[in-house]
Short mmCIF file of C-alpha atoms in Angstrom, two decimals:
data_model
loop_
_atom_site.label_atom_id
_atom_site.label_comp_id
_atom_site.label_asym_id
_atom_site.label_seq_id
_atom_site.Cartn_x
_atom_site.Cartn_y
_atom_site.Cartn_z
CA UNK A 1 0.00 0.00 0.00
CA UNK A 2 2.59 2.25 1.22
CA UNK A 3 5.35 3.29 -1.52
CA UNK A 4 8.24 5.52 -0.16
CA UNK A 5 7.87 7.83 2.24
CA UNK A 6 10.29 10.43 2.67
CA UNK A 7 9.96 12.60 6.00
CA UNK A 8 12.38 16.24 5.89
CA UNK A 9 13.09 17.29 8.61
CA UNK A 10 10.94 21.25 9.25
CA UNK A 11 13.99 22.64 11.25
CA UNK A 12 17.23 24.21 9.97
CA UNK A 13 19.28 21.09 8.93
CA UNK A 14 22.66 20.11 7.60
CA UNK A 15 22.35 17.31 4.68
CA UNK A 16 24.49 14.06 6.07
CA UNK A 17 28.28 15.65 5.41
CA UNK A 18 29.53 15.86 8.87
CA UNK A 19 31.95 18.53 8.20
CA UNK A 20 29.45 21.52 8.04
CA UNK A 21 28.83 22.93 11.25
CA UNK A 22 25.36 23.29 12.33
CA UNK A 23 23.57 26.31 14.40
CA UNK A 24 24.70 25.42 17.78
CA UNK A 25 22.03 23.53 19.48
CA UNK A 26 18.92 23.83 17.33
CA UNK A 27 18.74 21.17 14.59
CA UNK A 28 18.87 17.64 13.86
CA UNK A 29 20.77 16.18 11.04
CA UNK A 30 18.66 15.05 7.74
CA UNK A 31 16.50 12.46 8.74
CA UNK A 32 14.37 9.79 6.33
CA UNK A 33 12.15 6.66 6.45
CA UNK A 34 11.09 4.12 4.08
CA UNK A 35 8.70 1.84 4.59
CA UNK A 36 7.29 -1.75 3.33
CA UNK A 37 10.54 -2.75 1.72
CA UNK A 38 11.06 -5.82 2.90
CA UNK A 39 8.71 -8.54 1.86
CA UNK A 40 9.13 -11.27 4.55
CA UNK A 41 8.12 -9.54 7.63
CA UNK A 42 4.46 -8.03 8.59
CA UNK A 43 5.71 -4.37 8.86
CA UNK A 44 9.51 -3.17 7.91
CA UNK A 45 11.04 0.43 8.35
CA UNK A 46 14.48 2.06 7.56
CA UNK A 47 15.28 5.24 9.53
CA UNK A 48 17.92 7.35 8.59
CA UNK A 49 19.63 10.27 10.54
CA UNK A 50 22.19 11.71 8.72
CA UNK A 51 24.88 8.85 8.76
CA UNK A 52 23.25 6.34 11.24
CA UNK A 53 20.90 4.22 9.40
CA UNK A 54 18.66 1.24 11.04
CA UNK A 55 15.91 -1.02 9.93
CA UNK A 56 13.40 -2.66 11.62
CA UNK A 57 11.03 -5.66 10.54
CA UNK A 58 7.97 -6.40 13.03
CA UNK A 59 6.40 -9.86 13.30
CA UNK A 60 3.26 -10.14 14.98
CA UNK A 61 0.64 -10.70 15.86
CA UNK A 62 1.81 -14.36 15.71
CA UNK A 63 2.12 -17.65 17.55
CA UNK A 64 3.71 -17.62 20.33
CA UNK A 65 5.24 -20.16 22.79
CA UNK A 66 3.59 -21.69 25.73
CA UNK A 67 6.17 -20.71 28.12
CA UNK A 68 5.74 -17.36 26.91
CA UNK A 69 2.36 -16.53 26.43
CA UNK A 70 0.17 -13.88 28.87
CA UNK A 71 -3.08 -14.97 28.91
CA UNK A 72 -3.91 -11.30 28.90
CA UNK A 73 -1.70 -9.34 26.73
CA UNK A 74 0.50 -9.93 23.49
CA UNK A 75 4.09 -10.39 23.96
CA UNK A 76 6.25 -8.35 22.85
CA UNK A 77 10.25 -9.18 22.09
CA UNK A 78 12.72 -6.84 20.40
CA UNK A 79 15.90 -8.29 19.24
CA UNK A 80 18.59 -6.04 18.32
CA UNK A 81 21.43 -6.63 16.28
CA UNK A 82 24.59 -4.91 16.36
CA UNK A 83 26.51 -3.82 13.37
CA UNK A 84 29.56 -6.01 13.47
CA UNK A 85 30.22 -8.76 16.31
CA UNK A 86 27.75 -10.80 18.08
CA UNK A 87 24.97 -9.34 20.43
CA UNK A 88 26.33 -8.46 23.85
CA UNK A 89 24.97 -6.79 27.19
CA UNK A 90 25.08 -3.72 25.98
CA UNK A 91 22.53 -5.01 23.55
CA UNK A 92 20.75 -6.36 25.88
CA UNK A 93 20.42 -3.69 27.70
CA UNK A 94 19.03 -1.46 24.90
CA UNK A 95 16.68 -4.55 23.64
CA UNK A 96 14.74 -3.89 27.64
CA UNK A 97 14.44 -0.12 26.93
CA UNK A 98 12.87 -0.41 23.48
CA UNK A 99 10.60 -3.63 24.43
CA UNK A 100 9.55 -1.27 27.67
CA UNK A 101 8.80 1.70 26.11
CA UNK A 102 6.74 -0.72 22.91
CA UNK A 103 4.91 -2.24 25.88
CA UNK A 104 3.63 1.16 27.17
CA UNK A 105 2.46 2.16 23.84
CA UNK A 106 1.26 -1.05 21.94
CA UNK A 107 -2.22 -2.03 22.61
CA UNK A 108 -1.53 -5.83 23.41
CA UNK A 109 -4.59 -6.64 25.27
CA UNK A 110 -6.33 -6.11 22.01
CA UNK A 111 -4.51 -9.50 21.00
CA UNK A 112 -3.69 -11.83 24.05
CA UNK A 113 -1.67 -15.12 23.99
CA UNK A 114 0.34 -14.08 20.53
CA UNK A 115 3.62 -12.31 20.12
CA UNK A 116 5.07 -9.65 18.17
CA UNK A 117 8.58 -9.58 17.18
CA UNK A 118 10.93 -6.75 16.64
CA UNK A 119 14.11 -6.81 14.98
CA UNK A 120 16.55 -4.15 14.59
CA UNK A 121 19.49 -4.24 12.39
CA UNK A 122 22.05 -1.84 12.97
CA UNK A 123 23.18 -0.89 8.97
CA UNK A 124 25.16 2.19 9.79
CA UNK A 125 26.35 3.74 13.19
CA UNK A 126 27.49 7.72 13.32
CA UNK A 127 26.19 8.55 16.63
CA UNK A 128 22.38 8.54 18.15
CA UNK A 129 22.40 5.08 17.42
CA UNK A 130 19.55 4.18 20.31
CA UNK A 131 17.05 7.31 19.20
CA UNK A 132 17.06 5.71 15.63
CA UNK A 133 16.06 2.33 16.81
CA UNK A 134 13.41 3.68 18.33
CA UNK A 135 12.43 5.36 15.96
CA UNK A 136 13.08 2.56 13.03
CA UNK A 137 10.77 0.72 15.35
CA UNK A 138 8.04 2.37 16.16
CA UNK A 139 7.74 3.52 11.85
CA UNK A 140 7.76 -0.44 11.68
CA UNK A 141 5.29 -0.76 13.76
CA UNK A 142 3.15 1.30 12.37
CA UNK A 143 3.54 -0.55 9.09
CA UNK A 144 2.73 -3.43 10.20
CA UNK A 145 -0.36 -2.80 11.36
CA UNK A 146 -0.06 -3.28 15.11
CA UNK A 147 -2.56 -0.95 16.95
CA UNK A 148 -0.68 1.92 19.00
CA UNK A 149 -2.50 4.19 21.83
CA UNK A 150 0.04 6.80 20.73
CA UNK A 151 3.15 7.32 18.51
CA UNK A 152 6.75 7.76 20.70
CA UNK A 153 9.86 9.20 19.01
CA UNK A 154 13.47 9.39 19.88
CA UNK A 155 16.07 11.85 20.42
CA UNK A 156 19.53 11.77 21.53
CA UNK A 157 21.19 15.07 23.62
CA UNK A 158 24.72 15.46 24.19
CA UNK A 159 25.49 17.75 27.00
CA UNK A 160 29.10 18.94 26.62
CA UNK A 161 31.29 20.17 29.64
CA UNK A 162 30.41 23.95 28.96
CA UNK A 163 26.71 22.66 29.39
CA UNK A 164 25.77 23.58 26.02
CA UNK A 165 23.09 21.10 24.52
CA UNK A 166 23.74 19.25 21.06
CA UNK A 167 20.16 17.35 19.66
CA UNK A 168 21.32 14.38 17.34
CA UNK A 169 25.20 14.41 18.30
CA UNK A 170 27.60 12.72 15.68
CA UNK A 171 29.59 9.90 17.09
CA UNK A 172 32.14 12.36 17.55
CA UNK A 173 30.05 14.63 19.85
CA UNK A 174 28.88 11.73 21.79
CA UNK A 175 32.13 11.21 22.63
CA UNK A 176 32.88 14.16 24.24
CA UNK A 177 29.48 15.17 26.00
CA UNK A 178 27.73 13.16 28.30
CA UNK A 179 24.86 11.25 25.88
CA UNK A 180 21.30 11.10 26.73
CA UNK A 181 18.36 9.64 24.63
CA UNK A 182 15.23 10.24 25.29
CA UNK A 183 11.61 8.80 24.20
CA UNK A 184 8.87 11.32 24.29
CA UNK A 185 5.20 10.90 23.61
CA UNK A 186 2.79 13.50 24.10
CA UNK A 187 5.72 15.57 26.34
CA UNK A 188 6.18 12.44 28.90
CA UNK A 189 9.69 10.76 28.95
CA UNK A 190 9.52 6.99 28.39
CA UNK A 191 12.62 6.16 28.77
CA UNK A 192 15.99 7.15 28.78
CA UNK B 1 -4.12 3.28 59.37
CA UNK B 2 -6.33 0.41 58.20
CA UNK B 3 -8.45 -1.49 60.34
CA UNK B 4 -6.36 -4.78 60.86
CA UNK B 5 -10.04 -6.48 62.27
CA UNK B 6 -11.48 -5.44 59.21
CA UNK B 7 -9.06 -6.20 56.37
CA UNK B 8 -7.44 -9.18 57.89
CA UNK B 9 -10.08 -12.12 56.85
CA UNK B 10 -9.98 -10.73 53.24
CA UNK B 11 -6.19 -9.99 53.20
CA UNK B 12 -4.54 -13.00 51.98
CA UNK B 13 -7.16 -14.16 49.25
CA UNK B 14 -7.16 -10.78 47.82
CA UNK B 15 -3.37 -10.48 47.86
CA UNK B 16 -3.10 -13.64 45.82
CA UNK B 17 -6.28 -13.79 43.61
CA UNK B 18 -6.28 -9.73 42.33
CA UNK B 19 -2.88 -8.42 43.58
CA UNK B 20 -3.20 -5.13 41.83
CA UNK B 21 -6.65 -4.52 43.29
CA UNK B 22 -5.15 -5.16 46.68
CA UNK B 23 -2.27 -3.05 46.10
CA UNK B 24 -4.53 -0.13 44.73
CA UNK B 25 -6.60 -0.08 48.37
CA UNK B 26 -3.23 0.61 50.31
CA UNK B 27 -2.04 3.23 47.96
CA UNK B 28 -5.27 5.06 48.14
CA UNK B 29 -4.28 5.44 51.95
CA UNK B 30 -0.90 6.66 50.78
CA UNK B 31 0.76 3.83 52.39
CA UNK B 32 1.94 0.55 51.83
CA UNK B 33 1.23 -3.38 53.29
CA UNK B 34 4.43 -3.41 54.75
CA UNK B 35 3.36 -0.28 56.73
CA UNK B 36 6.15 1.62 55.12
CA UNK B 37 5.28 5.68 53.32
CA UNK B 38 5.25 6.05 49.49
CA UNK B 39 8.64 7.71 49.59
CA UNK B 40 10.33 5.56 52.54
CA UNK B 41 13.07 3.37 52.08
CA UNK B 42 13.34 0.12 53.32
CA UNK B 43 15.96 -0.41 56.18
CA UNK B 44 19.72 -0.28 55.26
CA UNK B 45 22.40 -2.21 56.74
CA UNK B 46 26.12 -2.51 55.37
CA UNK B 47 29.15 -4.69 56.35
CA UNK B 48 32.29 -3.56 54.98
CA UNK B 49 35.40 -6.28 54.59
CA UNK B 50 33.44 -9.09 55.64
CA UNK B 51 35.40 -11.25 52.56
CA UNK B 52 38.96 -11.89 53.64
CA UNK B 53 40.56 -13.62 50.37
CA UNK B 54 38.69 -10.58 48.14
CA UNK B 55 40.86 -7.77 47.79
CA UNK B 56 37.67 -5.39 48.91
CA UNK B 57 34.01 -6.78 49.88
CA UNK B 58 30.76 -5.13 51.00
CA UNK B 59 27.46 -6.96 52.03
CA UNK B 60 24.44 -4.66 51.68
CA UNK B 61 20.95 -5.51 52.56
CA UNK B 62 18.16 -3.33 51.89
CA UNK B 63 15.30 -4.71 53.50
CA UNK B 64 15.05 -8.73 52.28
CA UNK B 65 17.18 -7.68 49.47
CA UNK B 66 20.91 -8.88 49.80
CA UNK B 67 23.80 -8.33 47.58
CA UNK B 68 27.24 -8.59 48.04
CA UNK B 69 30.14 -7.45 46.23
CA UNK B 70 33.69 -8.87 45.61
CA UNK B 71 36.43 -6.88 44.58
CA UNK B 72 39.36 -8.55 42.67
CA UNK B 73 42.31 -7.54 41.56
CA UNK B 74 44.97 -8.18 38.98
CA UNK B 75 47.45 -7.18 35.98
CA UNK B 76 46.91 -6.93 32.73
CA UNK B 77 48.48 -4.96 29.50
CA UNK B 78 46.69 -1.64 29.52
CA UNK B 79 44.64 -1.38 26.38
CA UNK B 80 46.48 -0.25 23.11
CA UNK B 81 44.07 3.11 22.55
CA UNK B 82 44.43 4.27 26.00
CA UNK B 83 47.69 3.05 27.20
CA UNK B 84 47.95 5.06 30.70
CA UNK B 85 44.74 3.72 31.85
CA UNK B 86 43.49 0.50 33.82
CA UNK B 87 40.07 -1.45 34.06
CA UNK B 88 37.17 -1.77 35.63
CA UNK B 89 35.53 -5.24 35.06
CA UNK B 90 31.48 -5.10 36.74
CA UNK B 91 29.66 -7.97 37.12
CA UNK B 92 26.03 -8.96 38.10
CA UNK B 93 25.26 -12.92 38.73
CA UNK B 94 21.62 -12.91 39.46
CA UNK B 95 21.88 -16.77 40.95
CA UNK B 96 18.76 -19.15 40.94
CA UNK B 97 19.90 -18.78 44.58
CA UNK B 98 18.31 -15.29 44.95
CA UNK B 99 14.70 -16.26 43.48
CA UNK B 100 12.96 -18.82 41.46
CA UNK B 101 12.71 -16.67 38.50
CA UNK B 102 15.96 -17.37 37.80
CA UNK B 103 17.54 -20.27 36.31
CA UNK B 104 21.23 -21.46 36.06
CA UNK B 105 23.03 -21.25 33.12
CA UNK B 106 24.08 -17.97 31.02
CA UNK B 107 23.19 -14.52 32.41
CA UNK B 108 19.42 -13.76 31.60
CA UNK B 109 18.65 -10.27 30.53
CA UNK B 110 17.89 -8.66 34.07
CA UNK B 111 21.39 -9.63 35.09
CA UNK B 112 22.92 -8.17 32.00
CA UNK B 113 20.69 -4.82 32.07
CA UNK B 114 21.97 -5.07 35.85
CA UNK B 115 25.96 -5.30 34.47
CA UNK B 116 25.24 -2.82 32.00
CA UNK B 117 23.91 0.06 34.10
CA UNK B 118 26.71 -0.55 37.00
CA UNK B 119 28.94 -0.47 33.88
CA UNK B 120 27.46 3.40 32.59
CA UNK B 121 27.34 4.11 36.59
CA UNK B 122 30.88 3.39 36.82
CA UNK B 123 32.00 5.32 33.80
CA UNK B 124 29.75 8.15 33.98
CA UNK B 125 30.08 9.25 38.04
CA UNK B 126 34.36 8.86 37.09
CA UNK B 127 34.12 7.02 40.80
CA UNK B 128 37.83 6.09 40.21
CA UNK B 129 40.06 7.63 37.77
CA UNK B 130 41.19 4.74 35.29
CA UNK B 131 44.69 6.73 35.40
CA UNK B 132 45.31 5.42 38.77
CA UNK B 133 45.14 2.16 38.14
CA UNK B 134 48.03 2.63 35.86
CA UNK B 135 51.35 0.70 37.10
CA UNK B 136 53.55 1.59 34.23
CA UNK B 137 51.98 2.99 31.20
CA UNK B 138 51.59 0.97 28.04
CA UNK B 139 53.01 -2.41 29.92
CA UNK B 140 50.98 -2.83 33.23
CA UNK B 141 48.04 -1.83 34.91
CA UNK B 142 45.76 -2.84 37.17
CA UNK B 143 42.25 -4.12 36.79
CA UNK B 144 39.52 -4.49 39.19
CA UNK B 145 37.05 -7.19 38.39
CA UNK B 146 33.81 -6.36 40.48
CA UNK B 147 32.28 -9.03 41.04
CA UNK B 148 28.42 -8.23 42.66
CA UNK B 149 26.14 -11.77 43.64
CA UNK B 150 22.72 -10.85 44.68
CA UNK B 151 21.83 -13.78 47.81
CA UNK B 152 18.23 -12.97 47.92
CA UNK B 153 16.00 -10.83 45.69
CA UNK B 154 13.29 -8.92 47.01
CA UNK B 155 13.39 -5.81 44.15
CA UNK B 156 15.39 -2.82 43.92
CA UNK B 157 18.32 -4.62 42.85
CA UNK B 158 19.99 -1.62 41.26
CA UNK B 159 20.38 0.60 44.08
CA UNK B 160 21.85 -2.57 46.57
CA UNK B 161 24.21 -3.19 43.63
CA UNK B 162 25.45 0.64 43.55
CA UNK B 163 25.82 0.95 46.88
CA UNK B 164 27.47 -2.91 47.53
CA UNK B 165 29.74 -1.56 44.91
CA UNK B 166 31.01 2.07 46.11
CA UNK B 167 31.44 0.47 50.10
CA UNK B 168 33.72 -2.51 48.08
CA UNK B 169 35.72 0.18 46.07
CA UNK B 170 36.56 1.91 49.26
CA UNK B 171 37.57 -1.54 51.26
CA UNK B 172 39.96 -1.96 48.46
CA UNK B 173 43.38 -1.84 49.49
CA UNK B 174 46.10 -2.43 46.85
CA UNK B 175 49.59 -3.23 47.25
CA UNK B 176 52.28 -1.30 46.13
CA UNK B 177 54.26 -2.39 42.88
CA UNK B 178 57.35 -0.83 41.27
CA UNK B 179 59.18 -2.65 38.33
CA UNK B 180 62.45 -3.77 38.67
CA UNK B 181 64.53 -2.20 35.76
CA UNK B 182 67.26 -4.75 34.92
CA UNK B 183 64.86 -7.79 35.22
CA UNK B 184 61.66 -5.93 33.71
CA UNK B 185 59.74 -7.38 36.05
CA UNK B 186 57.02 -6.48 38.66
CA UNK B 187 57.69 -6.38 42.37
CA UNK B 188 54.71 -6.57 44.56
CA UNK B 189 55.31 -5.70 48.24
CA UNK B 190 52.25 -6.46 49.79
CA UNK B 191 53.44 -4.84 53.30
CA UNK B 192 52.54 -1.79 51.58
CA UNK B 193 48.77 -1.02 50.85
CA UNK B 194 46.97 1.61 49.98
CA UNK B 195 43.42 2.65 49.74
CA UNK B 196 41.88 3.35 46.35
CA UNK B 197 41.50 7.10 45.48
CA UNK B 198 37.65 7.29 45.27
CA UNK B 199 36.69 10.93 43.63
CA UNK B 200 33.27 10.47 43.63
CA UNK B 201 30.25 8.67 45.74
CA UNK B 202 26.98 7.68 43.90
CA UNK B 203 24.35 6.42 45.12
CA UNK B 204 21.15 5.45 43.01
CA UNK B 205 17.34 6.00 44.12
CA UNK B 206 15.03 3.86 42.49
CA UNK B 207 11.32 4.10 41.78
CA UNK B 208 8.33 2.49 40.58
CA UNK B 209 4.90 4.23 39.01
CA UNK B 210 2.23 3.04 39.57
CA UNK B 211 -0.58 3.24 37.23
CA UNK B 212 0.83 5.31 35.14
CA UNK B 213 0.51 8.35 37.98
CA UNK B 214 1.52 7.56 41.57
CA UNK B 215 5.50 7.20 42.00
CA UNK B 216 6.73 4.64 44.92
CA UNK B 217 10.37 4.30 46.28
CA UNK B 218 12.50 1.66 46.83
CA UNK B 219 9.89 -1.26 45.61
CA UNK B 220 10.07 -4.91 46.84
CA UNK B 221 9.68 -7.48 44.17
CA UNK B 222 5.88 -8.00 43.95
CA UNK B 223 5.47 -4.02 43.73
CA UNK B 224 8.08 -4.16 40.70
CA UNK B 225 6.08 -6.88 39.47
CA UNK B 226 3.03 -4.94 39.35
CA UNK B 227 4.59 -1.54 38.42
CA UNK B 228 4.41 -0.30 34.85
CA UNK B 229 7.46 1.59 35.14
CA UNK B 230 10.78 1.80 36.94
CA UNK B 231 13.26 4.72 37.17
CA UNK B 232 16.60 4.75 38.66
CA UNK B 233 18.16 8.22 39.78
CA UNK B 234 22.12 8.40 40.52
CA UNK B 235 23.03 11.09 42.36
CA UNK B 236 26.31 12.24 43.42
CA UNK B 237 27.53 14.65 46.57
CA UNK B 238 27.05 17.59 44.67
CA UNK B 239 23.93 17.12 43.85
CA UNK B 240 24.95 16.32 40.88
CA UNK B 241 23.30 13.43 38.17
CA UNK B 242 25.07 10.88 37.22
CA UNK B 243 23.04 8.51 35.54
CA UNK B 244 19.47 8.17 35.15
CA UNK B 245 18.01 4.62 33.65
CA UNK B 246 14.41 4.62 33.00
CA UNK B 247 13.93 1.46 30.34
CA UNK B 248 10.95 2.20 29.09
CA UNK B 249 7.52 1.95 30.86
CA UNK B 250 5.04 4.85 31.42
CA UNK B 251 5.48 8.23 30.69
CA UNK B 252 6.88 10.73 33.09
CA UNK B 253 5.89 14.55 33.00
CA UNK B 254 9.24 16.88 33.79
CA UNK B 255 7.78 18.07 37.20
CA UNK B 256 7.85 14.43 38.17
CA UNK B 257 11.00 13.94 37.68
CA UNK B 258 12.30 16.95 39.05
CA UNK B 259 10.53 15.21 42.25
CA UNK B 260 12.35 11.78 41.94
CA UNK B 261 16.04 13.84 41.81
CA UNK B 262 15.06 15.80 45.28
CA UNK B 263 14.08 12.55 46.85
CA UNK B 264 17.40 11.20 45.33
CA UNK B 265 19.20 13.78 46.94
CA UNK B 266 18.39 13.05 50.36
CA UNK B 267 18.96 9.44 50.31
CA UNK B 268 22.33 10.62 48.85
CA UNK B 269 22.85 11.93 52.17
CA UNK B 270 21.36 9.00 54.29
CA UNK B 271 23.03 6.59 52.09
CA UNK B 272 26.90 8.35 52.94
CA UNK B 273 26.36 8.98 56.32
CA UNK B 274 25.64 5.36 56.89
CA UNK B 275 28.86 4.48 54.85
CA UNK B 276 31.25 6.72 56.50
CA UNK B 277 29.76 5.48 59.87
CA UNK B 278 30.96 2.13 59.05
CA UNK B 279 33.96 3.00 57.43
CA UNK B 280 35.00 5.09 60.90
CA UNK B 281 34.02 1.90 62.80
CA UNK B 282 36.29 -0.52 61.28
CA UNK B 283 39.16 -1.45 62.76
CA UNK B 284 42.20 0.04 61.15
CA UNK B 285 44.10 -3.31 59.92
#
């Protein structure tokens, strides 16, 4: 149904090249999303931002095991795969947030004892890696069908030593500010 | 206070057949069934060196929660892209030992989402310079494997591990070490220890909403259970954040949070007063 669906950015942005500066504090690099291009999966999303590029397949509502079934609610699982190297804690760690905050927002009591399945592939990674997964997710969701209360969205902020805020920091920047992501729907943080 | 004659026949079927129901009646009275406030902690004891073959140890209990941390230490080749620098190893084994959620084998994910956020704790508070633990740069250093085994789990595993962790880093003596030029290698002279150079002391306040509105401290594990979100504040002396993990869960407005970081604050305080009580209490060795 859905062809390609490019999303500009409103704000003052930079296009991808790294080595213009942007107006301090104010705008996000160039960000995209495609959906429906992958034909196995229920729902699929790409999510670009500037360099850092993700893509998400959903699977769901589908069977789900016995040891893992709520009798109440669907279950959800993410599964997130790094770039390069096998899955680690760090992973693992990110895989909670992103199941958490899908939990809060997908309405699963609308289809108890199944499961829906996100994957994340990591394509490219120049900084705000986690925001992008979130947001690769939650456009993947969306294709797929899965009914949402509400839409969340992610954005990373670097705070640098100066305490000057950077939205959508660069690997670079992440590196030297202290990172924070944050997952907003309807101005309440879901996670960070 | 609730009538005990009253709510006593119906206390025990309702707590097992509609736990959220019977949760919901003590929270209306802004209290809780273990009789404790919505923002009081449970109570906190510590025991400091109570591991002799670890290099530092702490036991922390907070409530029925235990945890207990083992500090290890030992040489390795700094790494190549930061050659003046040491390690810091965490570790969180969440045993079947502790609860029967868990089974043996590989760490499950709340173990690893436990290692991970002692991990960002570590490196974000800077609670020990990794330029100390430098011997010689770019041939030896010293690395601290932190080893934290939770004994029984009764929620709010994050903020035993933190603390179990900071009283262990400051029980950890190490020995002095100078390399012997002609024969290139290390001379340890364990007659000579010295306590770790600990810059800063974080402590982490967790919480627990509640349907989506009312925020609880320091849950036990059926409140966590029935929670739909959890948020962890880590606070240093200053006042200061260090880390703040909130995976997820229902939303939180700003004013709320700007509530959960003054609570944090004063069980920074409580939380370091306790330790340096302790630490003053020890015996010198």
């Amino acid at each position: 149904m859905e062809g390609v669906m490019q999303t500009d950015a409103k704000m003052r942005t930079e296009s991808g090249a790294e080595s213009s500066p942007r107006a301090p504090g104010c705008s996000l690099r160039h960000f995209a999303c495609e959906q429906n291009l992958l034909s196995r999966p229920d729902g699929s999303a790409s999510f670009l931002q500037g360099d850092t590029s993700v893509l998400a397949g959903v699977y769901g509502p589908a069977e789900v095991k016995v040891s893992k079934e709520i009798f109440n609610k669907a279950t959800l699982e993410v599964i997130l795969r790094p770039k390069i190297g096998l899955p680690g804690v760090a992973e693992k760690s990110r895989e909670r947030l992103i199941r958490n905050t899908c939990e809060a927002v997908v309405l699963g009591a609308l289809h108890p004892r199944t499961s829906i399945t996100v994957v994340l592939q990591v394509v490219s990674d120049a900084g705000s890696l986690l925001a992008c997964c979130l947001n690769a997710a939650c456009m993947a969701l969306v294709d797929a069908g899965v009914p949402m209360r509400a839409l969340f969205c992610g954005v990373t902020c670097a705070l640098d030593s100066e305490g000057t805020l950077v939205l959508d920091p660069t690997a670079k920047q992440e590196k030297c500010g202290t990172e924070a992501a944050d997952v907003h729907h309807q101005g309440a943080l879901l996670g960070c | 206070q609730l009538d005990q004659r009253f709510w006593a026949p119906t206390c025990d079927c309702l707590r097992t057949v509609e736990p959220l129901e019977y949760y919901r009646r003590f929270l209306k009275e802004n209290c809780r069934p273990d009789g404790r406030e919505l923002g009081e902690f449970r109570t906190t004891t510590v025991n400091i060196g109570s591991i002799s073959t670890a290099d530092g140890s702490a036991l922390v209990k907070l409530g029925n929660t235990t945890v207990i941390c083992g500090i290890k230490a030992e040489f390795a080749a700094p790494p190549t892209d930061a050659p003046d620098k040491g390690y810091v190893v965490p570790n969180v084994d969440l045993p079947p030992l502790c609860s029967s959620r868990f089974r043996s084998g590989p760490p499950g994910e709340e173990a690893q989402v436990a290692s991970q956020f002692i991990a960002d704790v570590i490196e974000n508070s800077q609670i020990i310079q990794k330029e100390d633990l430098c011997i010689s740069p770019g041939k030896l250093s010293w690395v601290l494997y932190c080893d934290i085994i939770c004994l029984d789990y009764d929620g709010n595993i994050l903020d035993a591990c933190t603390f179990a962790l900071l009283a262990a880093l400051k029980n950890v003596q190490l020995p002095e070490v100078t390399i012997n030029e002609e024969t290139a290698l290390a001379e340890v002279n364990l007659k000579k220890k010295s306590y770790l150079n600990i810059r800063t002391h974080p402590v982490a306040t967790s919480f627990a909403v509640f349907d989506d509105t009312l925020l609880i401290v320091d849950p036990t594990g059926e409140e966590e259970h029935l929670a739909t979100g959890t948020l962890t504040v880590v606070m240093d002396e200053e006042g200061k954040l260090c880390c703040l993990h909130k995976p997820g869960g229902s939303g939180l407005t700003g004013a709320k949070l700007q509530d959960c970081m003054s609570r944090a604050v004063t069980r920074h305080k409580e939380v370091k007063k306790l330790m340096d009580e302790v630490i003053k209490s020890m015996k010198p060795k």
